[in-house]
mmCIF file of C-alpha atoms in Angstrom:
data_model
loop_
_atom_site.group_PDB
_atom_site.id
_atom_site.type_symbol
_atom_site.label_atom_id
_atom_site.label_comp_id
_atom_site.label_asym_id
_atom_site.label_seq_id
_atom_site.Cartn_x
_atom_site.Cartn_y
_atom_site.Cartn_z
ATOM 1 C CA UNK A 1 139.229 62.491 144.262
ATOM 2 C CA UNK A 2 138.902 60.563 147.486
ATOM 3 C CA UNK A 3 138.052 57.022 148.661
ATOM 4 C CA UNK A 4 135.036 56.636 151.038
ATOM 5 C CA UNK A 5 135.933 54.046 153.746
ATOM 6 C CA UNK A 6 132.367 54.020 155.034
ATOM 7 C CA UNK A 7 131.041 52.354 151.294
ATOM 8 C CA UNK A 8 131.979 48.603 150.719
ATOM 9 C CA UNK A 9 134.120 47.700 147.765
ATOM 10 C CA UNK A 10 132.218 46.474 144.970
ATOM 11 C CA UNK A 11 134.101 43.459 143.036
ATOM 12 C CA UNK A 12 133.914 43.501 139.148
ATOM 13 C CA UNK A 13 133.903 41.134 136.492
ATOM 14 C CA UNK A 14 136.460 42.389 134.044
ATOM 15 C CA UNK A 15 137.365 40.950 130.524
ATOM 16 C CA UNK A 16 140.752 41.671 128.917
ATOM 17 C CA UNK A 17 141.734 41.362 125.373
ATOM 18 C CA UNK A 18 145.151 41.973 123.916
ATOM 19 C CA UNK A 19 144.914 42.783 119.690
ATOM 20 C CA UNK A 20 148.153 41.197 118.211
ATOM 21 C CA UNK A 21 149.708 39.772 115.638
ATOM 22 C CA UNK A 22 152.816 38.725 117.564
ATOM 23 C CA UNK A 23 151.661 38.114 121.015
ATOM 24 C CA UNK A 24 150.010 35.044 122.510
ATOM 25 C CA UNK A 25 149.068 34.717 126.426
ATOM 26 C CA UNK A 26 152.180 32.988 127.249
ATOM 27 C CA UNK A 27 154.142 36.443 125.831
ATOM 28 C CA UNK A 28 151.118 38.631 126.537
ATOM 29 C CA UNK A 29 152.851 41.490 128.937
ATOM 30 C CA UNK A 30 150.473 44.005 128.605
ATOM 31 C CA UNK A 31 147.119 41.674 129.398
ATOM 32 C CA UNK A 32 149.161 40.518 131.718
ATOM 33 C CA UNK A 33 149.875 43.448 133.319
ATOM 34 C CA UNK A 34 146.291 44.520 133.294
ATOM 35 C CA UNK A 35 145.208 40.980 134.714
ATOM 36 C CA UNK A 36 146.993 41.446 137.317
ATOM 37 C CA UNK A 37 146.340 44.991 138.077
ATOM 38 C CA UNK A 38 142.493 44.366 137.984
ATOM 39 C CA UNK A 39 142.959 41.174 140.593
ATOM 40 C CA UNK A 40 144.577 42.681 142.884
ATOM 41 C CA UNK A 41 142.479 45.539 143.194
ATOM 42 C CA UNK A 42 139.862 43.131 143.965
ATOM 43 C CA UNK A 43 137.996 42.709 140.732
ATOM 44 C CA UNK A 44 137.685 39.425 139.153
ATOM 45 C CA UNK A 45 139.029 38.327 135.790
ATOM 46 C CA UNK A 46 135.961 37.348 133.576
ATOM 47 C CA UNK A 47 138.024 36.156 130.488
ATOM 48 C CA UNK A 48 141.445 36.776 128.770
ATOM 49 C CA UNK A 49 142.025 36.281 125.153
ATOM 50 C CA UNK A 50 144.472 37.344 122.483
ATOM 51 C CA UNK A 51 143.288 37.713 119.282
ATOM 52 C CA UNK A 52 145.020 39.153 115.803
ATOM 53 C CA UNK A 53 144.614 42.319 114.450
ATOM 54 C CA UNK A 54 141.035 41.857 112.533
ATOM 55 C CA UNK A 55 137.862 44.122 112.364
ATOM 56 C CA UNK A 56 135.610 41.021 112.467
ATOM 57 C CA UNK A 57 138.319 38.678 114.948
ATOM 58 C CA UNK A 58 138.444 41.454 117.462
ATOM 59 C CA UNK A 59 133.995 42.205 117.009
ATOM 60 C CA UNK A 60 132.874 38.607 117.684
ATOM 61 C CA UNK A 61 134.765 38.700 120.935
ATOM 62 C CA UNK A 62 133.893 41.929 121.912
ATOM 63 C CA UNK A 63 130.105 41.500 121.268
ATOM 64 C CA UNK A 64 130.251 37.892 122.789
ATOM 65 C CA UNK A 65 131.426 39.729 126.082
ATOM 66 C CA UNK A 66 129.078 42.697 125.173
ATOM 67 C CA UNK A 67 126.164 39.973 125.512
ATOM 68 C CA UNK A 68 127.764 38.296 128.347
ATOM 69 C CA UNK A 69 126.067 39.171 131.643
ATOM 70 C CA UNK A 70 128.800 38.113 133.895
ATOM 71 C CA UNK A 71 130.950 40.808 132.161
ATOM 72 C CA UNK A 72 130.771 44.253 133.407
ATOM 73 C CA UNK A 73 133.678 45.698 131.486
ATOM 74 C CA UNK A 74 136.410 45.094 128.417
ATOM 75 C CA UNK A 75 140.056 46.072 128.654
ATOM 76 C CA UNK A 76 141.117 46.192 124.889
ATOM 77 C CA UNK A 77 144.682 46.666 124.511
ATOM 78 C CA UNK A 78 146.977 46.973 121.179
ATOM 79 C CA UNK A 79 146.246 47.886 117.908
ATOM 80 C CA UNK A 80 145.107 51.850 118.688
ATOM 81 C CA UNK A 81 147.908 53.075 117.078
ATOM 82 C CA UNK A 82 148.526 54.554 113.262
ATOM 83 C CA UNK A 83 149.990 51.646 111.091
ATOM 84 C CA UNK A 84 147.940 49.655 108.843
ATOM 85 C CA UNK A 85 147.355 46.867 111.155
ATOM 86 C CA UNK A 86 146.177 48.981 113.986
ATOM 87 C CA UNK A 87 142.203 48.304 113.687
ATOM 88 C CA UNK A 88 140.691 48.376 117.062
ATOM 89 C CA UNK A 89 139.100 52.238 117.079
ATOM 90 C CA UNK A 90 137.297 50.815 114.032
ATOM 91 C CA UNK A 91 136.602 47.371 115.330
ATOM 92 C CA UNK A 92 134.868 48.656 118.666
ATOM 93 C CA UNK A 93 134.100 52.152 118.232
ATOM 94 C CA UNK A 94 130.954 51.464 115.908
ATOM 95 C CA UNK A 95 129.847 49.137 118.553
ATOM 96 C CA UNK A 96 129.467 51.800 121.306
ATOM 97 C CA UNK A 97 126.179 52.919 121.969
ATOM 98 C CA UNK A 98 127.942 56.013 124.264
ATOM 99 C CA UNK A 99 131.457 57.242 123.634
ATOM 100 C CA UNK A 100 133.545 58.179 126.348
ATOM 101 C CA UNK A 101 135.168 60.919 125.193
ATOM 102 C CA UNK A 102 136.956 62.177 128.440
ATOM 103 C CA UNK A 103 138.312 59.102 128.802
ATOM 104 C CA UNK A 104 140.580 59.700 125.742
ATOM 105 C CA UNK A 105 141.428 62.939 127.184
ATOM 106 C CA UNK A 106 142.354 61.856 130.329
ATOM 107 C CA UNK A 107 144.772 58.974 128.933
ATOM 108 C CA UNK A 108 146.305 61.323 127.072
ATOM 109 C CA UNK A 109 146.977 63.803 129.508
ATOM 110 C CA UNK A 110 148.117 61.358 131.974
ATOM 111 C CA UNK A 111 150.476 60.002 128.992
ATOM 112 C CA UNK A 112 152.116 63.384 128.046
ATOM 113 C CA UNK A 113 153.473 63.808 131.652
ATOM 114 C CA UNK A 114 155.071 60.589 131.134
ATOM 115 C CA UNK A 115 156.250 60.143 127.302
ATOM 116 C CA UNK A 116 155.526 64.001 125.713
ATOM 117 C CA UNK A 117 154.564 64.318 122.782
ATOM 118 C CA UNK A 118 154.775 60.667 122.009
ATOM 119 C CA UNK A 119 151.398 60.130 123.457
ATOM 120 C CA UNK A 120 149.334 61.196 119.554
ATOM 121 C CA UNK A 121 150.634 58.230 118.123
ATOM 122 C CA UNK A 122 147.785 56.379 120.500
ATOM 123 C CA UNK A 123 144.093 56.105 119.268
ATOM 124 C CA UNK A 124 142.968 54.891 123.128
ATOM 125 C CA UNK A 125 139.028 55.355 123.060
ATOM 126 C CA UNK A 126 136.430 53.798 125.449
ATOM 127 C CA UNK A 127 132.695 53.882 125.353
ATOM 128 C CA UNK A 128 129.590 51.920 126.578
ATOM 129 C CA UNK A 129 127.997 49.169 124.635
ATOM 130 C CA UNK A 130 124.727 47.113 126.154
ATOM 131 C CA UNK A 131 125.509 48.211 129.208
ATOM 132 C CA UNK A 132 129.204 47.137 129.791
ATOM 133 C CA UNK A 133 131.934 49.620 129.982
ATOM 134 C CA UNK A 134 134.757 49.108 127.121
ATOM 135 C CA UNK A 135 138.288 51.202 127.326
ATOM 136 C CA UNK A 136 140.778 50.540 123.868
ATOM 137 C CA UNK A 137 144.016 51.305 125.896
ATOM 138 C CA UNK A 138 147.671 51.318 123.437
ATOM 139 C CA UNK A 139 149.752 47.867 123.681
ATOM 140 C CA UNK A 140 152.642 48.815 125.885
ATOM 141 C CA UNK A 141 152.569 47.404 129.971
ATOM 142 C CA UNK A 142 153.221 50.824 130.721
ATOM 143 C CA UNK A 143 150.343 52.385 128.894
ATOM 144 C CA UNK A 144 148.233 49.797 130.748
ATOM 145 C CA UNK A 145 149.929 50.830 133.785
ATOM 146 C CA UNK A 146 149.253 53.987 133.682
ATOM 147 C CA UNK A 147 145.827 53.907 132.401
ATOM 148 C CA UNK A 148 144.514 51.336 135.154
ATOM 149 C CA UNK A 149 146.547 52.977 137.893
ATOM 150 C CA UNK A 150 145.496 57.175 136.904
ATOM 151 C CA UNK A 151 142.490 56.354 135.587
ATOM 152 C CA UNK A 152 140.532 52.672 135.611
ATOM 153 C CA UNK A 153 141.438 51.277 139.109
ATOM 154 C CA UNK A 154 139.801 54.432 140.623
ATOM 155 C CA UNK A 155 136.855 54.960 138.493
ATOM 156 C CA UNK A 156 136.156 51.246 138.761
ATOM 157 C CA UNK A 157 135.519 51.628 142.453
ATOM 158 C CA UNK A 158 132.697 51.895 143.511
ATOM 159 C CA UNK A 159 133.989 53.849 146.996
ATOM 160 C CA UNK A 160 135.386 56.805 144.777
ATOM 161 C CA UNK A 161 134.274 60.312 145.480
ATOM 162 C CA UNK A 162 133.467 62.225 144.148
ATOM 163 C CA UNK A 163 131.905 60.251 140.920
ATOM 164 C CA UNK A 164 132.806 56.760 139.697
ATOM 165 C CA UNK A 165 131.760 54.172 136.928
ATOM 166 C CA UNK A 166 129.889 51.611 139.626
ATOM 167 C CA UNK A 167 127.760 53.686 140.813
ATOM 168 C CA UNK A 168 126.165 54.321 137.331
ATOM 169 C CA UNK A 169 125.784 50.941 135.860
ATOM 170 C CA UNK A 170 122.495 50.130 137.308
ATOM 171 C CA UNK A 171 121.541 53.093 134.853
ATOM 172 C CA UNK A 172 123.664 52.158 131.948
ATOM 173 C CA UNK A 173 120.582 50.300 130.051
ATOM 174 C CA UNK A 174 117.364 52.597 131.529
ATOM 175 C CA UNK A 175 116.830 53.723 128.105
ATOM 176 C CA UNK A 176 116.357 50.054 127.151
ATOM 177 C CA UNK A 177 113.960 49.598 129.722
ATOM 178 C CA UNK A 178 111.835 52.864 130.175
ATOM 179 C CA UNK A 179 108.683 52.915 127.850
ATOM 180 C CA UNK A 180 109.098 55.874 125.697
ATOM 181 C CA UNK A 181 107.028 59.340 126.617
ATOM 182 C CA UNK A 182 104.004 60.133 125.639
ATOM 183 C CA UNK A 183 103.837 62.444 122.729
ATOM 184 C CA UNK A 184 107.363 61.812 122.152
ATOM 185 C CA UNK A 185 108.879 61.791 118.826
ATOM 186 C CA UNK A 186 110.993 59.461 117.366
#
Protein backbone atom coordinates (compact mmCIF):
# COMPACT_ATOMS: atom_id res chain seq x y z
CA UNK A 1 0.00 0.00 0.00
CA UNK A 2 1.31 3.37 -1.06
CA UNK A 3 0.12 7.01 -1.24
CA UNK A 4 0.14 8.69 -4.71
CA UNK A 5 1.39 12.31 -4.32
CA UNK A 6 0.49 13.12 -7.91
CA UNK A 7 -3.67 12.53 -6.99
CA UNK A 8 -5.31 15.35 -4.83
CA UNK A 9 -6.78 14.46 -1.49
CA UNK A 10 -10.35 14.02 -1.59
CA UNK A 11 -12.16 15.47 1.73
CA UNK A 12 -15.07 13.33 3.19
CA UNK A 13 -18.09 13.89 4.99
CA UNK A 14 -17.99 11.44 7.84
CA UNK A 15 -20.75 10.73 10.52
CA UNK A 16 -19.86 9.17 13.89
CA UNK A 17 -22.08 7.49 16.31
CA UNK A 18 -21.11 6.10 19.67
CA UNK A 19 -23.95 3.14 21.00
CA UNK A 20 -24.09 3.59 24.87
CA UNK A 21 -25.81 3.36 27.71
CA UNK A 22 -23.29 5.21 29.88
CA UNK A 23 -21.65 7.62 27.62
CA UNK A 24 -22.79 11.05 26.48
CA UNK A 25 -20.57 13.46 24.12
CA UNK A 26 -19.16 15.28 26.96
CA UNK A 27 -17.62 11.56 28.22
CA UNK A 28 -17.66 10.18 24.68
CA UNK A 29 -13.73 9.03 24.32
CA UNK A 30 -14.05 6.80 21.68
CA UNK A 31 -16.24 9.27 19.15
CA UNK A 32 -14.03 11.44 20.27
CA UNK A 33 -11.17 9.83 19.35
CA UNK A 34 -12.54 9.00 15.97
CA UNK A 35 -13.66 12.77 15.48
CA UNK A 36 -10.64 13.75 15.79
CA UNK A 37 -8.81 11.19 13.86
CA UNK A 38 -11.13 11.76 10.78
CA UNK A 39 -10.44 15.85 11.03
CA UNK A 40 -7.26 15.78 11.01
CA UNK A 41 -6.81 13.60 8.24
CA UNK A 42 -8.68 16.10 6.38
CA UNK A 43 -12.18 14.75 6.26
CA UNK A 44 -14.99 16.67 7.62
CA UNK A 45 -17.25 15.74 10.51
CA UNK A 46 -20.88 15.44 9.10
CA UNK A 47 -22.61 14.72 12.51
CA UNK A 48 -21.83 13.19 15.99
CA UNK A 49 -24.40 11.63 18.15
CA UNK A 50 -24.61 9.24 21.06
CA UNK A 51 -27.38 7.22 21.27
CA UNK A 52 -28.38 4.09 23.80
CA UNK A 53 -28.13 0.71 23.08
CA UNK A 54 -31.57 0.15 20.95
CA UNK A 55 -32.29 -1.77 17.63
CA UNK A 56 -34.78 0.95 16.56
CA UNK A 57 -32.65 4.19 18.54
CA UNK A 58 -29.49 3.21 16.77
CA UNK A 59 -31.76 2.45 12.92
CA UNK A 60 -33.47 5.87 12.74
CA UNK A 61 -30.09 7.50 12.97
CA UNK A 62 -28.36 5.33 10.86
CA UNK A 63 -30.97 5.44 8.01
CA UNK A 64 -31.42 9.29 8.56
CA UNK A 65 -27.58 9.50 7.64
CA UNK A 66 -28.10 6.57 5.13
CA UNK A 67 -30.58 9.12 3.29
CA UNK A 68 -28.46 12.02 3.97
CA UNK A 69 -26.53 13.11 0.87
CA UNK A 70 -23.97 15.15 2.59
CA UNK A 71 -22.91 11.89 4.37
CA UNK A 72 -20.53 9.67 2.67
CA UNK A 73 -19.78 7.35 5.55
CA UNK A 74 -20.89 6.13 9.36
CA UNK A 75 -18.41 5.34 12.10
CA UNK A 76 -20.56 3.18 14.56
CA UNK A 77 -18.79 2.49 17.64
CA UNK A 78 -19.90 0.37 20.91
CA UNK A 79 -22.25 -2.15 21.39
CA UNK A 80 -20.46 -5.03 18.91
CA UNK A 81 -19.65 -7.00 21.63
CA UNK A 82 -21.44 -10.32 23.33
CA UNK A 83 -23.60 -9.09 26.35
CA UNK A 84 -27.19 -8.58 26.12
CA UNK A 85 -27.07 -4.97 25.47
CA UNK A 86 -24.65 -5.19 22.65
CA UNK A 87 -27.21 -4.68 19.56
CA UNK A 88 -25.49 -2.88 16.83
CA UNK A 89 -24.54 -6.08 14.32
CA UNK A 90 -28.33 -6.48 14.47
CA UNK A 91 -29.30 -2.87 14.34
CA UNK A 92 -27.18 -2.10 11.07
CA UNK A 93 -26.30 -5.26 9.57
CA UNK A 94 -29.92 -5.86 8.04
CA UNK A 95 -29.61 -2.44 6.67
CA UNK A 96 -26.59 -3.18 4.40
CA UNK A 97 -27.28 -3.68 0.97
CA UNK A 98 -23.30 -5.09 0.61
CA UNK A 99 -21.40 -6.55 3.53
CA UNK A 100 -17.93 -5.92 3.91
CA UNK A 101 -16.70 -8.89 4.98
CA UNK A 102 -12.84 -8.24 4.78
CA UNK A 103 -13.28 -5.49 6.70
CA UNK A 104 -14.08 -7.70 9.75
CA UNK A 105 -11.12 -9.67 8.92
CA UNK A 106 -8.85 -7.08 8.71
CA UNK A 107 -9.93 -5.47 12.23
CA UNK A 108 -9.44 -8.49 13.63
CA UNK A 109 -6.19 -9.27 12.45
CA UNK A 110 -4.92 -5.91 13.12
CA UNK A 111 -6.50 -6.44 16.79
CA UNK A 112 -4.82 -9.84 17.60
CA UNK A 113 -1.30 -8.28 17.13
CA UNK A 114 -2.32 -5.89 19.67
CA UNK A 115 -4.71 -7.62 22.42
CA UNK A 116 -4.49 -11.70 21.33
CA UNK A 117 -6.98 -13.53 21.64
CA UNK A 118 -9.09 -10.89 23.22
CA UNK A 119 -10.01 -9.57 19.87
CA UNK A 120 -13.43 -12.52 19.42
CA UNK A 121 -15.15 -10.83 22.01
CA UNK A 122 -15.72 -7.92 19.12
CA UNK A 123 -18.63 -8.27 16.54
CA UNK A 124 -16.94 -5.13 14.32
CA UNK A 125 -18.80 -5.46 10.83
CA UNK A 126 -19.10 -2.80 8.05
CA UNK A 127 -21.04 -2.83 4.86
CA UNK A 128 -22.63 -0.44 2.26
CA UNK A 129 -26.11 0.86 2.52
CA UNK A 130 -27.61 3.50 -0.32
CA UNK A 131 -24.48 4.21 -1.25
CA UNK A 132 -22.65 5.33 1.99
CA UNK A 133 -19.99 3.28 3.53
CA UNK A 134 -20.86 2.09 7.30
CA UNK A 135 -17.95 0.36 9.63
CA UNK A 136 -19.50 -1.02 13.41
CA UNK A 137 -16.02 -0.65 15.11
CA UNK A 138 -15.93 -2.08 19.28
CA UNK A 139 -16.25 0.91 21.98
CA UNK A 140 -12.74 1.23 23.26
CA UNK A 141 -10.43 4.63 21.90
CA UNK A 142 -8.00 2.14 21.13
CA UNK A 143 -10.10 -0.09 18.97
CA UNK A 144 -11.00 3.14 17.14
CA UNK A 145 -7.45 3.87 17.02
CA UNK A 146 -6.44 1.18 15.55
CA UNK A 147 -9.16 0.64 13.17
CA UNK A 148 -9.00 4.32 11.65
CA UNK A 149 -5.21 4.37 11.76
CA UNK A 150 -4.57 0.34 10.04
CA UNK A 151 -7.44 0.39 8.25
CA UNK A 152 -10.10 3.55 7.64
CA UNK A 153 -7.72 6.59 7.37
CA UNK A 154 -6.02 4.79 4.40
CA UNK A 155 -8.84 3.27 2.60
CA UNK A 156 -10.69 6.56 2.99
CA UNK A 157 -8.15 8.25 0.78
CA UNK A 158 -8.70 8.66 -2.17
CA UNK A 159 -4.61 8.87 -3.10
CA UNK A 160 -4.17 5.15 -1.84
CA UNK A 161 -2.64 2.61 -4.12
CA UNK A 162 -3.16 0.31 -4.82
CA UNK A 163 -7.21 0.26 -4.22
CA UNK A 164 -9.22 2.51 -1.91
CA UNK A 165 -12.95 3.21 -0.88
CA UNK A 166 -13.10 6.87 -2.86
CA UNK A 167 -12.39 5.82 -5.80
CA UNK A 168 -15.45 3.45 -5.90
CA UNK A 169 -18.26 5.50 -4.61
CA UNK A 170 -19.25 7.05 -7.80
CA UNK A 171 -20.19 3.25 -8.47
CA UNK A 172 -21.64 2.41 -5.15
CA UNK A 173 -25.45 3.03 -6.45
CA UNK A 174 -24.97 1.97 -10.51
CA UNK A 175 -27.23 -0.81 -9.87
CA UNK A 176 -29.84 1.77 -8.79
CA UNK A 177 -29.40 3.60 -11.79
CA UNK A 178 -28.67 1.15 -14.77
CA UNK A 179 -31.96 -0.07 -16.51
CA UNK A 180 -31.97 -3.73 -16.13
CA UNK A 181 -30.79 -6.09 -19.31
CA UNK A 182 -32.69 -7.22 -21.73
CA UNK A 183 -33.85 -10.73 -21.34
CA UNK A 184 -32.75 -10.60 -17.88
CA UNK A 185 -34.41 -12.42 -15.18
CA UNK A 186 -35.45 -11.30 -12.06
Amino acid sequence: MSIDETKQFVPLNIAVLTISDTRSLADDKSGATLADRLTAAGHRLAAREVIVDDVDAIRVIIKRWIADPGVDAIITTGGTGFTGRDVTPEAVEPLFEKRMDGFSIAFHMLSHAKIGTSTVQSRATAGVAGATFIFCLPGSPGACRDAWDGILAPQLDYRTRPCNFVEIMPRLDEHLRRPKAQGASA
